[in-house]
Every structure is written in structure tokens, then in C-alpha cells.
PDB file of C-alpha atoms in Angstrom:
ATOM      1  CA  UNK D   1      11.202  16.163 -21.793  1.00 68.00           C
ATOM      2  CA  UNK D   2       7.997  14.144 -21.887  1.00 80.00           C
ATOM      3  CA  UNK D   3       4.671  15.187 -20.329  1.00 88.00           C
ATOM      4  CA  UNK D   4       2.487  12.407 -18.902  1.00 87.00           C
ATOM      5  CA  UNK D   5       0.149  11.759 -15.979  1.00 86.00           C
ATOM      6  CA  UNK D   6       2.437  10.893 -13.074  1.00 88.00           C
ATOM      7  CA  UNK D   7       1.390   7.558 -11.522  1.00 86.00           C
ATOM      8  CA  UNK D   8       2.497   8.828  -8.116  1.00 83.00           C
ATOM      9  CA  UNK D   9       1.044  12.344  -7.767  1.00 83.00           C
ATOM     10  CA  UNK D  10      -1.636  11.957 -10.491  1.00 81.00           C
ATOM     11  CA  UNK D  11      -0.622  15.340 -11.909  1.00 87.00           C
ATOM     12  CA  UNK D  12       0.072  16.096 -15.576  1.00 91.00           C
ATOM     13  CA  UNK D  13       3.781  16.728 -15.369  1.00 92.00           C
ATOM     14  CA  UNK D  14       6.961  16.816 -17.387  1.00 93.00           C
ATOM     15  CA  UNK D  15       9.530  14.110 -16.704  1.00 93.00           C
ATOM     16  CA  UNK D  16      13.289  14.481 -16.871  1.00 92.00           C
ATOM     17  CA  UNK D  17      15.465  11.491 -17.734  1.00 92.00           C
ATOM     18  CA  UNK D  18      17.820  10.750 -14.838  1.00 93.00           C
ATOM     19  CA  UNK D  19      19.305   7.437 -15.982  1.00 93.00           C
ATOM     20  CA  UNK D  20      19.839   5.713 -19.327  1.00 91.00           C
ATOM     21  CA  UNK D  21      21.166   2.178 -19.754  1.00 90.00           C
ATOM     22  CA  UNK D  22      24.071   1.867 -22.150  1.00 84.00           C
ATOM     23  CA  UNK D  23      22.533  -1.012 -24.102  1.00 85.00           C
ATOM     24  CA  UNK D  24      20.360  -0.130 -27.069  1.00 80.00           C
ATOM     25  CA  UNK D  25      17.479  -2.241 -28.318  1.00 81.00           C
ATOM     26  CA  UNK D  26      14.789  -1.989 -30.955  1.00 80.00           C
ATOM     27  CA  UNK D  27      11.074  -2.202 -30.207  1.00 75.00           C
ATOM     28  CA  UNK D  28       7.937  -2.091 -32.358  1.00 68.00           C
ATOM     29  CA  UNK D  29       8.053   0.005 -35.522  1.00 71.00           C
ATOM     30  CA  UNK D  30      11.829  -0.138 -35.446  1.00 77.00           C
ATOM     31  CA  UNK D  31      12.263   2.418 -32.670  1.00 81.00           C
ATOM     32  CA  UNK D  32      15.618   2.407 -30.934  1.00 88.00           C
ATOM     33  CA  UNK D  33      15.246   2.672 -27.167  1.00 90.00           C
ATOM     34  CA  UNK D  34      17.175   2.165 -23.956  1.00 90.00           C
ATOM     35  CA  UNK D  35      16.013   1.174 -20.498  1.00 91.00           C
ATOM     36  CA  UNK D  36      16.070   4.076 -18.093  1.00 92.00           C
ATOM     37  CA  UNK D  37      14.463   6.103 -15.360  1.00 93.00           C
ATOM     38  CA  UNK D  38      12.790   9.520 -15.271  1.00 93.00           C
ATOM     39  CA  UNK D  39      11.816  11.906 -12.475  1.00 93.00           C
ATOM     40  CA  UNK D  40       8.537  13.789 -12.144  1.00 93.00           C
ATOM     41  CA  UNK D  41       9.208  17.538 -12.232  1.00 94.00           C
ATOM     42  CA  UNK D  42       6.293  18.380  -9.936  1.00 93.00           C
ATOM     43  CA  UNK D  43       8.143  19.875  -6.925  1.00 93.00           C
ATOM     44  CA  UNK D  44       5.649  18.228  -4.568  1.00 91.00           C
ATOM     45  CA  UNK D  45       6.389  14.809  -6.057  1.00 90.00           C
ATOM     46  CA  UNK D  46       9.842  14.363  -7.648  1.00 92.00           C
ATOM     47  CA  UNK D  47       9.375  10.576  -7.726  1.00 90.00           C
ATOM     48  CA  UNK D  48      11.015   8.280 -10.236  1.00 91.00           C
ATOM     49  CA  UNK D  49       9.475   5.908 -12.773  1.00 90.00           C
ATOM     50  CA  UNK D  50      11.107   3.287 -14.958  1.00 90.00           C
ATOM     51  CA  UNK D  51      10.670   3.171 -18.683  1.00 89.00           C
ATOM     52  CA  UNK D  52      11.992   3.070 -22.196  1.00 90.00           C
ATOM     53  CA  UNK D  53      13.951   6.142 -23.250  1.00 90.00           C
ATOM     54  CA  UNK D  54      14.002   7.331 -26.863  1.00 88.00           C
ATOM     55  CA  UNK D  55      17.017   7.587 -29.124  1.00 83.00           C
ATOM     56  CA  UNK D  56      17.584  11.227 -28.189  1.00 84.00           C
ATOM     57  CA  UNK D  57      17.805  10.103 -24.534  1.00 83.00           C
ATOM     58  CA  UNK D  58      15.281  12.766 -23.506  1.00 83.00           C
ATOM     59  CA  UNK D  59      11.860  11.324 -24.389  1.00 86.00           C
ATOM     60  CA  UNK D  60      10.022   8.699 -22.322  1.00 88.00           C
ATOM     61  CA  UNK D  61       8.574   6.221 -24.848  1.00 86.00           C
ATOM     62  CA  UNK D  62       7.032   3.774 -22.367  1.00 85.00           C
ATOM     63  CA  UNK D  63       6.857   3.880 -18.569  1.00 85.00           C
ATOM     64  CA  UNK D  64       5.904   1.899 -15.504  1.00 82.00           C
ATOM     65  CA  UNK D  65       4.136   1.722 -13.210  1.00 80.00           C
ATOM     66  CA  UNK D  66       1.180   3.157 -15.101  1.00 77.00           C
ATOM     67  CA  UNK D  67      -0.740   3.722 -11.912  1.00 73.00           C
ATOM     68  CA  UNK D  68       0.048   3.584  -8.225  1.00 78.00           C
ATOM     69  CA  UNK D  69      -3.086   2.884  -6.252  1.00 78.00           C
ATOM     70  CA  UNK D  70      -3.266   3.471  -2.525  1.00 84.00           C
ATOM     71  CA  UNK D  71      -6.269   3.533  -0.224  1.00 88.00           C
ATOM     72  CA  UNK D  72      -7.620   6.155   2.138  1.00 88.00           C
ATOM     73  CA  UNK D  73      -8.321   5.283   5.783  1.00 92.00           C
ATOM     74  CA  UNK D  74      -9.837   8.514   7.148  1.00 90.00           C
ATOM     75  CA  UNK D  75     -10.674   7.309  10.665  1.00 94.00           C
ATOM     76  CA  UNK D  76      -7.450   5.419  11.316  1.00 95.00           C
ATOM     77  CA  UNK D  77      -4.505   7.002  13.169  1.00 96.00           C
ATOM     78  CA  UNK D  78      -2.219   8.610  10.613  1.00 95.00           C
ATOM     79  CA  UNK D  79       0.841   6.426  11.192  1.00 96.00           C
ATOM     80  CA  UNK D  80      -1.249   3.271  10.767  1.00 97.00           C
ATOM     81  CA  UNK D  81      -3.299   4.659   7.863  1.00 95.00           C
ATOM     82  CA  UNK D  82      -0.190   5.687   5.935  1.00 94.00           C
ATOM     83  CA  UNK D  83       1.324   2.223   6.368  1.00 96.00           C
ATOM     84  CA  UNK D  84      -1.892   0.559   5.166  1.00 95.00           C
ATOM     85  CA  UNK D  85      -2.027   2.970   2.224  1.00 93.00           C
ATOM     86  CA  UNK D  86       1.569   2.053   1.363  1.00 92.00           C
ATOM     87  CA  UNK D  87       0.648  -1.635   1.486  1.00 94.00           C
ATOM     88  CA  UNK D  88      -2.038  -1.008  -1.148  1.00 92.00           C
ATOM     89  CA  UNK D  89       0.446   0.951  -3.273  1.00 89.00           C
ATOM     90  CA  UNK D  90       2.822  -1.996  -3.123  1.00 90.00           C
ATOM     91  CA  UNK D  91       0.027  -4.295  -4.268  1.00 90.00           C
ATOM     92  CA  UNK D  92      -0.836  -1.983  -7.167  1.00 86.00           C
ATOM     93  CA  UNK D  93       2.685  -2.153  -8.605  1.00 83.00           C
ATOM     94  CA  UNK D  94       3.170  -5.874  -8.039  1.00 85.00           C
ATOM     95  CA  UNK D  95       5.344  -5.634  -4.915  1.00 88.00           C
ATOM     96  CA  UNK D  96       3.434  -8.467  -3.272  1.00 91.00           C
ATOM     97  CA  UNK D  97       5.937  -9.338  -0.559  1.00 91.00           C
ATOM     98  CA  UNK D  98       6.200  -5.692   0.433  1.00 93.00           C
ATOM     99  CA  UNK D  99       2.402  -5.437   0.658  1.00 94.00           C
ATOM    100  CA  UNK D 100       2.208  -8.427   2.989  1.00 95.00           C
ATOM    101  CA  UNK D 101       5.088  -7.246   5.180  1.00 95.00           C
ATOM    102  CA  UNK D 102       3.388  -3.873   5.606  1.00 96.00           C
ATOM    103  CA  UNK D 103       0.050  -5.519   6.421  1.00 97.00           C
ATOM    104  CA  UNK D 104       1.787  -7.381   9.238  1.00 97.00           C
ATOM    105  CA  UNK D 105       3.241  -4.080  10.450  1.00 97.00           C
ATOM    106  CA  UNK D 106      -0.275  -2.583  10.456  1.00 97.00           C
ATOM    107  CA  UNK D 107      -1.539  -5.342  12.762  1.00 98.00           C
ATOM    108  CA  UNK D 108       1.355  -4.803  15.159  1.00 97.00           C
ATOM    109  CA  UNK D 109       0.889  -1.025  15.118  1.00 97.00           C
ATOM    110  CA  UNK D 110      -2.827  -1.480  15.834  1.00 97.00           C
ATOM    111  CA  UNK D 111      -1.970  -3.551  18.906  1.00 97.00           C
ATOM    112  CA  UNK D 112       0.498  -0.924  20.123  1.00 96.00           C
ATOM    113  CA  UNK D 113      -2.038   1.848  19.539  1.00 96.00           C
ATOM    114  CA  UNK D 114      -4.316  -0.038  21.920  1.00 95.00           C
ATOM    115  CA  UNK D 115      -1.620  -0.170  24.636  1.00 96.00           C
ATOM    116  CA  UNK D 116      -0.600  -3.749  23.887  1.00 96.00           C
ATOM    117  CA  UNK D 117       3.165  -3.551  23.712  1.00 94.00           C
ATOM    118  CA  UNK D 118       4.548  -6.678  25.382  1.00 93.00           C
ATOM    119  CA  UNK D 119       5.303 -10.033  23.800  1.00 94.00           C
ATOM    120  CA  UNK D 120       5.563 -11.291  20.269  1.00 95.00           C
ATOM    121  CA  UNK D 121       2.893 -10.451  17.718  1.00 96.00           C
ATOM    122  CA  UNK D 122       0.910 -13.641  18.313  1.00 96.00           C
ATOM    123  CA  UNK D 123       0.469 -12.691  21.966  1.00 97.00           C
ATOM    124  CA  UNK D 124      -0.462  -9.131  21.035  1.00 97.00           C
ATOM    125  CA  UNK D 125      -3.167 -10.386  18.669  1.00 97.00           C
ATOM    126  CA  UNK D 126      -4.588 -12.662  21.351  1.00 97.00           C
ATOM    127  CA  UNK D 127      -4.605  -9.718  23.775  1.00 96.00           C
ATOM    128  CA  UNK D 128      -6.475  -7.558  21.239  1.00 96.00           C
ATOM    129  CA  UNK D 129      -9.234 -10.159  21.227  1.00 96.00           C
ATOM    130  CA  UNK D 130      -9.127 -10.623  25.000  1.00 96.00           C
ATOM    131  CA  UNK D 131      -9.627  -6.859  25.489  1.00 95.00           C
ATOM    132  CA  UNK D 132     -12.531  -6.909  23.028  1.00 95.00           C
ATOM    133  CA  UNK D 133     -10.813  -4.655  20.513  1.00 95.00           C
ATOM    134  CA  UNK D 134     -11.295  -7.331  17.852  1.00 95.00           C
ATOM    135  CA  UNK D 135     -13.662 -10.283  17.640  1.00 94.00           C
ATOM    136  CA  UNK D 136     -12.625 -13.925  17.582  1.00 93.00           C
ATOM    137  CA  UNK D 137     -13.110 -13.927  13.813  1.00 92.00           C
ATOM    138  CA  UNK D 138     -10.910 -10.853  13.475  1.00 94.00           C
ATOM    139  CA  UNK D 139      -8.335 -12.530  15.737  1.00 96.00           C
ATOM    140  CA  UNK D 140      -8.070 -15.364  13.238  1.00 96.00           C
ATOM    141  CA  UNK D 141      -7.738 -12.846  10.404  1.00 96.00           C
ATOM    142  CA  UNK D 142      -4.933 -11.070  12.248  1.00 97.00           C
ATOM    143  CA  UNK D 143      -3.113 -14.351  12.803  1.00 97.00           C
ATOM    144  CA  UNK D 144      -3.360 -15.171   9.088  1.00 96.00           C
ATOM    145  CA  UNK D 145      -1.754 -11.812   8.318  1.00 97.00           C
ATOM    146  CA  UNK D 146       0.968 -12.666  10.835  1.00 96.00           C
ATOM    147  CA  UNK D 147       1.545 -16.072   9.229  1.00 94.00           C
ATOM    148  CA  UNK D 148       1.771 -14.481   5.773  1.00 93.00           C
ATOM    149  CA  UNK D 149       4.229 -11.892   7.065  1.00 92.00           C
ATOM    150  CA  UNK D 150       6.350 -14.621   8.597  1.00 90.00           C
ATOM    151  CA  UNK D 151       6.377 -16.480   5.287  1.00 88.00           C
ATOM    152  CA  UNK D 152       7.645 -13.377   3.525  1.00 87.00           C
ATOM    153  CA  UNK D 153      10.337 -12.847   6.124  1.00 83.00           C
ATOM    154  CA  UNK D 154      11.552 -16.423   6.483  1.00 78.00           C
ATOM    155  CA  UNK D 155      10.375 -18.697   3.641  1.00 67.00           C
ATOM    156  CA  UNK D 156      12.368 -19.819   0.645  1.00 59.00           C
ATOM    157  CA  UNK D 157      10.784 -17.384  -1.793  1.00 57.00           C
ATOM    158  CA  UNK D 158      12.137 -19.207  -4.825  1.00 53.00           C
ATOM    159  CA  UNK D 159      10.085 -22.258  -3.858  1.00 63.00           C
ATOM    160  CA  UNK D 160       7.142 -20.410  -2.313  1.00 67.00           C
ATOM    161  CA  UNK D 161       6.285 -17.463  -4.568  1.00 76.00           C
ATOM    162  CA  UNK D 162       3.790 -14.893  -3.320  1.00 83.00           C
ATOM    163  CA  UNK D 163       1.057 -14.283  -5.882  1.00 88.00           C
ATOM    164  CA  UNK D 164      -1.067 -11.207  -6.456  1.00 88.00           C
ATOM    165  CA  UNK D 165      -4.065 -13.170  -5.163  1.00 92.00           C
ATOM    166  CA  UNK D 166      -2.179 -14.039  -1.958  1.00 92.00           C
ATOM    167  CA  UNK D 167      -1.296 -10.405  -1.320  1.00 93.00           C
ATOM    168  CA  UNK D 168      -4.760  -9.123  -2.216  1.00 93.00           C
ATOM    169  CA  UNK D 169      -6.462 -11.483   0.223  1.00 95.00           C
ATOM    170  CA  UNK D 170      -4.068 -10.539   3.024  1.00 96.00           C
ATOM    171  CA  UNK D 171      -4.780  -6.854   2.414  1.00 96.00           C
ATOM    172  CA  UNK D 172      -8.519  -7.528   2.453  1.00 95.00           C
ATOM    173  CA  UNK D 173      -8.088  -9.015   5.931  1.00 96.00           C
ATOM    174  CA  UNK D 174      -6.019  -6.002   6.978  1.00 96.00           C
ATOM    175  CA  UNK D 175      -8.731  -3.656   5.697  1.00 96.00           C
ATOM    176  CA  UNK D 176     -11.397  -5.595   7.595  1.00 95.00           C
ATOM    177  CA  UNK D 177      -9.457  -5.238  10.845  1.00 96.00           C
ATOM    178  CA  UNK D 178      -9.002  -1.498  10.366  1.00 96.00           C
ATOM    179  CA  UNK D 179     -12.693  -1.166   9.548  1.00 94.00           C
ATOM    180  CA  UNK D 180     -13.747  -2.990  12.725  1.00 93.00           C
ATOM    181  CA  UNK D 181     -11.244  -1.315  15.047  1.00 95.00           C
ATOM    182  CA  UNK D 182     -11.383   2.261  13.770  1.00 95.00           C
ATOM    183  CA  UNK D 183     -13.750   3.058  10.935  1.00 92.00           C
ATOM    184  CA  UNK D 184     -16.985   1.454  12.101  1.00 91.00           C
ATOM    185  CA  UNK D 185     -16.800   2.986  15.625  1.00 91.00           C
ATOM    186  CA  UNK D 186     -16.072   6.400  14.112  1.00 90.00           C
ATOM    187  CA  UNK D 187     -18.996   6.031  11.723  1.00 90.00           C
ATOM    188  CA  UNK D 188     -21.333   5.005  14.555  1.00 92.00           C
ATOM    189  CA  UNK D 189     -20.209   8.036  16.548  1.00 91.00           C
ATOM    190  CA  UNK D 190     -20.915  10.382  13.619  1.00 91.00           C
ATOM    191  CA  UNK D 191     -24.410   8.929  13.166  1.00 93.00           C
ATOM    192  CA  UNK D 192     -25.077   9.194  16.905  1.00 91.00           C
ATOM    193  CA  UNK D 193     -23.840  12.785  17.041  1.00 91.00           C
ATOM    194  CA  UNK D 194     -26.069  13.857  14.127  1.00 91.00           C
ATOM    195  CA  UNK D 195     -29.074  12.135  15.694  1.00 90.00           C
ATOM    196  CA  UNK D 196     -28.484  13.855  19.018  1.00 89.00           C
ATOM    197  CA  UNK D 197     -28.077  17.217  17.282  1.00 88.00           C
ATOM    198  CA  UNK D 198     -31.393  16.729  15.489  1.00 88.00           C
ATOM    199  CA  UNK D 199     -33.095  15.913  18.770  1.00 85.00           C
ATOM    200  CA  UNK D 200     -31.381  18.773  20.590  1.00 82.00           C
ATOM    201  CA  UNK D 201     -29.723  16.413  23.040  1.00 71.00           C
TER     202      UNK D 201
END
């Protein structure tokens, strides 16, 4: 078994090989390897990574992803925050279409969390702005996320590839919406509460 830093749980863990491809190949320095998959032995993780498996079919020679990067949204409702975090994890491993699809889901969940449940997403976004939950500028950002999500769901992906830059910009818009709707109000409330405590109010 091989011990490495798990890209999922960030713990130093042993990995057990769970799959080995039957085809052998030779990489640098003449090493014979096979494509395969290994599982993290941390009982709180147990996630799988891909990689190159050594000749003895037990050692992980190379692995991917090297790092899975999410993002914390402490003031956002958990079901929305976890979806946004997953979108960032998708981006970090190059799953660009998945990142965009999840960003679209975050916008829809934000509308539902604000009691906007009727109509298609475009109508829900307009209602978010009408209720003052988001600004006109944020409304346009939300629509761009919706458009990108629609492209992922319906476009000919062979002709219209989604780049890392595309996905990153969509997630930046998603982050901005979550900041305006949840994180900035929560931060203002914390500052106000501390001020009132200092003044004995």
C-alpha cells in the first residue's frame, strides 16, 4: 500500500488498490505500470483516486487529482453551501460542465430558499430582483449563470466546449450572488451586534 496526502480528505493516508487495468505500459525510467484506481483507507473518507499502479499491483506510482479544492460558505444555508462547495470541487478537478450545472442549481436553490418556487428559473431570478433580494446587476449575473447552465444541458458539447475560464467566471458570479444574499447581511449583523454590545444597547 502507498501512503500519500489524500486530495479529498487532506489526510496522510494509506491507499489500497481497488482496480488495475489489464494493459501494461512503460513510463519514464523504464517502469512498468498499469492504469488503475485506489481507495483512501481513512474511514471518514474512503474516496477513490485514479492513477498509475506499479508492477506489483499494490503501489500507487502516480495519482490524480492531486488536489480537490472546494470553498467554504459559512453564512449560507447548508444545502446551498454544500452545492456551491461541490461546484468549486468540480472546477478544481477539471469537471467544468459539472461546475456550471451546480452553479445553476445554486441559483435555483437560492430562489426557493427565499420562497420563490413558481415558474421557470428565469422567472424566479426576476422575482428575486423584484423582491429586492438581489440587485439589478446581480439579476443579470444570475441570468448568465442560467444561460451557461442551459448550454451545458442542451448544447452540442463537441462543437461548444466549456473551458476552465468559462467555468471559473460562472463560479465567480455564483460566489458574488451568495455573498450579496447571505454573507454580507450576516457580516453586517455581526458588526452591528458587537457595536451594540460595546455600547450596552
